[in-house]
Amino acid sequence: MSGNRRELLKEIYAGLSAFFGPQGWWPAETPFEVILGAILTQNTAWKNVAAAISNLRRHDLLIFENICRVYPQHLAVLIRSSGFYNQKAKKIKNFCNHVLTKWGGSLENFLALDLEPLRSELLSIRGIGPETADSIILYAAFKPSFVVDTYTYRIFSRHGWVEESIGYEDLREYFMGALDADLALFQEFHALIVRTGHLYCRKKALCSGCPLNVYL
DNA sequence: CACCAGGCAAGTA
DNA sequence: TACTTGCATGGT
């Protein structure tokens, strides 16, 4: 049964990869920028996140040591366009304070942890949930933790491949239990799923030619 | 005008 | 354990 799942996933990945080509995610220049983007994009369109990151860049705040010194209120003003800005400013500061107090300010050392210890420590930080944690692990720490998002859930449940009631951890295990722990594969697969979701989830267009050929 | 976007935490039963 | 609600801007 699990071999079947592996074949299904391999087939979907191959199809999406051939259809869309390489995605080259995450759209950021440094690990810390990935982390900021992962928090800022929580339930928010990426376009609004991009504007916030652009503001941070203008203020030279895409650097860990710099953002550590800024007040949450000031941060909130700069990331306003990403929505939930008061919460998100606090979440970013929570992350920074964790690295400062527990890792002596060495983000590099923190991200060098093995996958499982890193994941549980990320999840202990207020504001870092499972998707944000896995995004950070996959695209900032470069370790193969599969990222599940709403598109993943919608696409796979709508096709009847998983139960509608499935939760985050079980859906993540659906992928990780069937696929080899391959960094590039996980990075591309998630990016391709999001690409598909952007085009077809809750849109009127049908998936003409797309391997996931169903009205979502 | 209503609805949603690459979630998460806190509160309730 | 399993819902529900607050958070908030900007695009369709």
Short mmCIF file of C-alpha atoms (C1' of nucleotides) in Angstrom, two decimals:
data_model
loop_
_atom_site.label_atom_id
_atom_site.label_comp_id
_atom_site.label_asym_id
_atom_site.label_seq_id
_atom_site.Cartn_x
_atom_site.Cartn_y
_atom_site.Cartn_z
CA MET A 1 0.00 0.00 0.00
CA SER A 2 2.81 2.33 0.92
CA GLY A 3 4.58 1.38 -2.29
CA ASN A 4 1.50 2.50 -4.17
CA ARG A 5 1.62 5.82 -2.42
CA ARG A 6 5.25 6.24 -3.33
CA GLU A 7 4.46 5.59 -6.98
CA LEU A 8 1.54 8.00 -6.94
CA LEU A 9 3.66 10.75 -5.40
CA LYS A 10 6.54 10.11 -7.76
CA GLU A 11 4.18 10.30 -10.69
CA ILE A 12 2.58 13.52 -9.52
CA TYR A 13 5.97 15.08 -8.87
CA ALA A 14 7.31 14.04 -12.26
CA GLY A 15 4.22 15.40 -13.97
CA LEU A 16 4.27 18.75 -12.18
CA SER A 17 8.01 19.08 -12.64
CA ALA A 18 7.73 18.48 -16.37
CA PHE A 19 4.75 20.81 -16.70
CA PHE A 20 6.03 23.78 -14.69
CA GLY A 21 9.80 23.27 -14.72
CA PRO A 22 12.17 24.06 -11.83
CA GLN A 23 10.76 26.50 -9.26
CA GLY A 24 13.95 27.32 -7.37
CA TRP A 25 12.27 28.04 -4.05
CA TRP A 26 12.47 29.80 -1.52
CA PRO A 27 12.43 33.33 -3.02
CA ALA A 28 14.99 34.84 -0.63
CA GLU A 29 18.69 35.57 -0.56
CA THR A 30 19.63 34.43 2.95
CA PRO A 31 18.39 31.94 5.56
CA PHE A 32 17.27 34.76 7.83
CA GLU A 33 15.24 36.29 5.02
CA VAL A 34 13.57 32.90 4.58
CA ILE A 35 12.68 32.87 8.27
CA LEU A 36 11.17 36.36 8.12
CA GLY A 37 9.20 35.47 5.01
CA ALA A 38 7.95 32.25 6.58
CA ILE A 39 6.47 34.16 9.50
CA LEU A 40 5.18 37.05 7.43
CA THR A 41 3.37 34.83 4.93
CA GLN A 42 1.21 33.13 7.56
CA ASN A 43 -2.30 33.23 6.08
CA THR A 44 -1.23 36.08 3.81
CA ALA A 45 -0.73 36.53 0.07
CA TRP A 46 2.95 36.60 -0.87
CA LYS A 47 2.58 39.90 -2.71
CA ASN A 48 1.82 41.64 0.59
CA VAL A 49 4.77 39.89 2.19
CA ALA A 50 7.09 41.03 -0.59
CA ALA A 51 6.20 44.65 0.13
CA ALA A 52 6.96 44.15 3.83
CA ILE A 53 10.31 42.51 3.08
CA SER A 54 11.12 45.34 0.73
CA ASN A 55 10.55 47.78 3.59
CA LEU A 56 12.77 45.76 5.88
CA ARG A 57 15.49 45.70 3.24
CA ARG A 58 15.39 49.49 2.90
CA HIS A 59 15.95 49.76 6.65
CA ASP A 60 18.75 47.20 6.57
CA LEU A 61 16.66 44.88 8.72
CA LEU A 62 17.07 41.63 6.83
CA ILE A 63 20.05 41.04 9.10
CA PHE A 64 19.52 39.14 12.32
CA GLU A 65 21.74 41.33 14.50
CA ASN A 66 19.93 44.47 13.31
CA ILE A 67 16.40 43.26 13.77
CA CYS A 68 17.31 42.17 17.31
CA ARG A 69 17.74 45.81 18.26
CA VAL A 70 14.53 47.17 16.79
CA TYR A 71 11.35 47.73 18.80
CA PRO A 72 8.33 45.57 17.96
CA GLN A 73 6.29 48.73 17.35
CA HIS A 74 8.73 49.96 14.78
CA LEU A 75 8.84 46.53 13.22
CA ALA A 76 5.04 46.47 13.08
CA VAL A 77 4.93 49.71 11.08
CA LEU A 78 7.34 48.31 8.50
CA ILE A 79 5.53 45.00 8.02
CA ARG A 80 2.05 46.52 8.04
CA SER A 81 1.22 45.35 4.51
CA SER A 82 1.56 41.69 5.51
CA GLY A 83 -1.45 41.89 7.85
CA PHE A 84 -1.61 40.71 11.48
CA TYR A 85 1.33 43.05 11.88
CA ASN A 86 1.26 43.36 15.68
CA GLN A 87 1.26 39.60 16.13
CA LYS A 88 3.88 39.05 13.47
CA ALA A 89 6.21 41.71 14.89
CA LYS A 90 6.00 39.90 18.21
CA LYS A 91 6.58 36.53 16.57
CA ILE A 92 9.74 37.79 14.87
CA LYS A 93 11.01 39.20 18.13
CA ASN A 94 10.19 35.92 19.88
CA PHE A 95 12.31 34.06 17.37
CA CYS A 96 15.21 36.50 17.75
CA ASN A 97 15.05 36.40 21.54
CA HIS A 98 15.16 32.62 21.45
CA VAL A 99 18.33 32.63 19.36
CA LEU A 100 19.87 35.32 21.56
CA THR A 101 19.18 33.64 24.89
CA LYS A 102 19.54 29.99 23.94
CA TRP A 103 22.20 30.17 21.22
CA GLY A 104 24.18 33.22 22.20
CA GLY A 105 22.94 34.99 19.10
CA SER A 106 24.31 32.40 16.69
CA LEU A 107 21.55 31.74 14.19
CA GLU A 108 24.02 29.59 12.29
CA ASN A 109 24.58 27.26 15.21
CA PHE A 110 20.85 26.98 15.84
CA LEU A 111 20.11 26.05 12.24
CA ALA A 112 22.96 23.51 12.33
CA LEU A 113 20.96 21.30 14.70
CA ASP A 114 19.76 17.97 13.37
CA LEU A 115 16.31 17.95 11.84
CA GLU A 116 14.28 16.56 14.73
CA PRO A 117 15.86 18.61 17.55
CA LEU A 118 15.62 21.69 15.36
CA ARG A 119 11.97 21.03 14.61
CA SER A 120 10.93 20.56 18.22
CA GLU A 121 12.86 23.63 19.30
CA LEU A 122 11.30 25.74 16.55
CA LEU A 123 7.84 24.54 17.57
CA SER A 124 8.52 25.64 21.13
CA ILE A 125 8.84 29.26 19.97
CA ARG A 126 5.64 31.29 20.26
CA GLY A 127 4.42 32.03 16.74
CA ILE A 128 6.21 29.16 14.98
CA GLY A 129 3.69 26.47 14.09
CA PRO A 130 4.27 23.29 12.06
CA GLU A 131 4.19 24.84 8.59
CA THR A 132 6.45 27.74 9.52
CA ALA A 133 8.85 25.36 11.27
CA ASP A 134 9.05 23.00 8.31
CA SER A 135 9.53 25.91 5.89
CA ILE A 136 12.44 27.15 7.98
CA ILE A 137 13.97 23.68 8.21
CA LEU A 138 13.60 22.99 4.49
CA TYR A 139 14.59 26.36 3.02
CA ALA A 140 16.76 28.00 5.69
CA ALA A 141 18.43 25.01 7.38
CA PHE A 142 18.44 22.87 4.21
CA LYS A 143 17.18 19.67 5.80
CA PRO A 144 14.45 17.45 4.32
CA SER A 145 11.31 18.23 6.31
CA PHE A 146 8.25 18.15 4.06
CA VAL A 147 6.14 21.32 4.16
CA VAL A 148 2.37 20.97 4.24
CA ASP A 149 0.18 23.97 3.47
CA THR A 150 -3.48 24.62 2.68
CA TYR A 151 -2.90 23.87 -1.00
CA THR A 152 -1.37 20.51 -0.15
CA TYR A 153 -4.38 19.68 1.97
CA ARG A 154 -6.92 20.92 -0.56
CA ILE A 155 -5.37 19.23 -3.56
CA PHE A 156 -4.76 15.88 -1.93
CA SER A 157 -8.07 15.66 -0.08
CA ARG A 158 -10.04 16.89 -3.10
CA HIS A 159 -8.52 14.14 -5.20
CA GLY A 160 -9.51 11.62 -2.54
CA TRP A 161 -5.91 10.65 -1.83
CA VAL A 162 -6.19 11.47 1.87
CA GLU A 163 -9.06 11.81 4.36
CA GLU A 164 -10.68 15.22 4.66
CA SER A 165 -10.15 15.04 8.40
CA ILE A 166 -6.39 14.49 8.14
CA GLY A 167 -4.25 16.75 10.33
CA TYR A 168 -0.92 18.43 9.68
CA GLU A 169 1.38 15.78 11.12
CA ASP A 170 -0.39 12.90 9.40
CA LEU A 171 -0.38 14.64 6.03
CA ARG A 172 3.32 15.39 6.45
CA GLU A 173 3.89 11.73 7.27
CA TYR A 174 1.91 10.76 4.15
CA PHE A 175 4.74 12.32 2.12
CA MET A 176 7.72 11.60 4.34
CA GLY A 177 6.74 7.99 4.93
CA ALA A 178 6.65 7.31 1.19
CA LEU A 179 9.50 9.39 -0.20
CA ASP A 180 13.24 9.32 0.33
CA ALA A 181 14.46 12.14 2.55
CA ASP A 182 15.72 14.20 -0.37
CA LEU A 183 16.24 17.92 0.19
CA ALA A 184 15.93 19.02 -3.44
CA LEU A 185 12.88 16.80 -3.96
CA PHE A 186 11.05 18.19 -0.91
CA GLN A 187 11.94 21.76 -1.83
CA GLU A 188 10.70 21.42 -5.39
CA PHE A 189 7.64 19.33 -4.56
CA HIS A 190 6.26 21.88 -2.13
CA ALA A 191 7.03 24.75 -4.50
CA LEU A 192 5.21 22.93 -7.32
CA ILE A 193 2.18 22.30 -5.12
CA VAL A 194 1.98 25.99 -4.24
CA ARG A 195 2.38 26.89 -7.91
CA THR A 196 -0.52 24.60 -8.74
CA GLY A 197 -2.59 26.04 -5.92
CA HIS A 198 -1.99 29.61 -7.04
CA LEU A 199 -3.21 28.75 -10.51
CA TYR A 200 -6.14 26.49 -9.78
CA CYS A 201 -7.37 26.41 -6.19
CA ARG A 202 -10.69 28.23 -5.98
CA LYS A 203 -10.17 29.61 -9.45
CA LYS A 204 -12.55 29.28 -12.35
CA ALA A 205 -9.92 28.04 -14.78
CA LEU A 206 -9.63 24.32 -15.30
CA CYS A 207 -6.29 22.61 -15.14
CA SER A 208 -5.81 22.13 -18.84
CA GLY A 209 -2.72 20.04 -19.31
CA CYS A 210 -1.79 20.20 -15.65
CA PRO A 211 -1.14 16.78 -14.10
CA LEU A 212 -3.50 17.58 -11.25
CA ASN A 213 -6.41 17.81 -13.64
CA VAL A 214 -9.39 18.55 -11.48
CA TYR A 215 -11.46 21.57 -10.55
CA LEU A 216 -10.22 22.54 -7.12
"C1'" DC B 1 -20.10 44.49 -0.95
"C1'" DA B 2 -18.09 39.73 0.48
"C1'" DC B 3 -14.42 36.68 0.47
"C1'" DC B 4 -9.74 35.09 0.69
"C1'" DA B 5 -4.44 34.64 1.18
"C1'" DG B 6 1.97 29.86 1.24
"C1'" DG B 7 -1.24 30.07 10.00
"C1'" DC B 8 -1.07 30.24 14.80
"C1'" DA B 9 -2.51 30.52 19.56
"C1'" DA B 10 -5.90 30.92 23.00
"C1'" DG B 11 -10.32 29.96 24.52
"C1'" DT B 12 -14.37 26.87 25.02
"C1'" DA B 13 -16.98 22.44 25.77
"C1'" DT C 1 -9.80 15.89 21.66
"C1'" DA C 2 -12.25 18.93 18.52
"C1'" DC C 3 -14.19 23.11 17.26
"C1'" DT C 4 -14.29 28.40 17.39
"C1'" DT C 5 -12.39 33.04 17.34
"C1'" DG C 6 -9.03 37.03 16.92
"C1'" DC C 7 -5.56 38.82 14.33
"C1'" DA C 8 -5.57 42.81 9.59
"C1'" DT C 9 -3.92 44.34 5.05
"C1'" DG C 10 -4.63 44.34 0.08
"C1'" DG C 11 -6.43 42.05 -4.10
"C1'" DT C 12 -10.49 40.10 -6.79
#
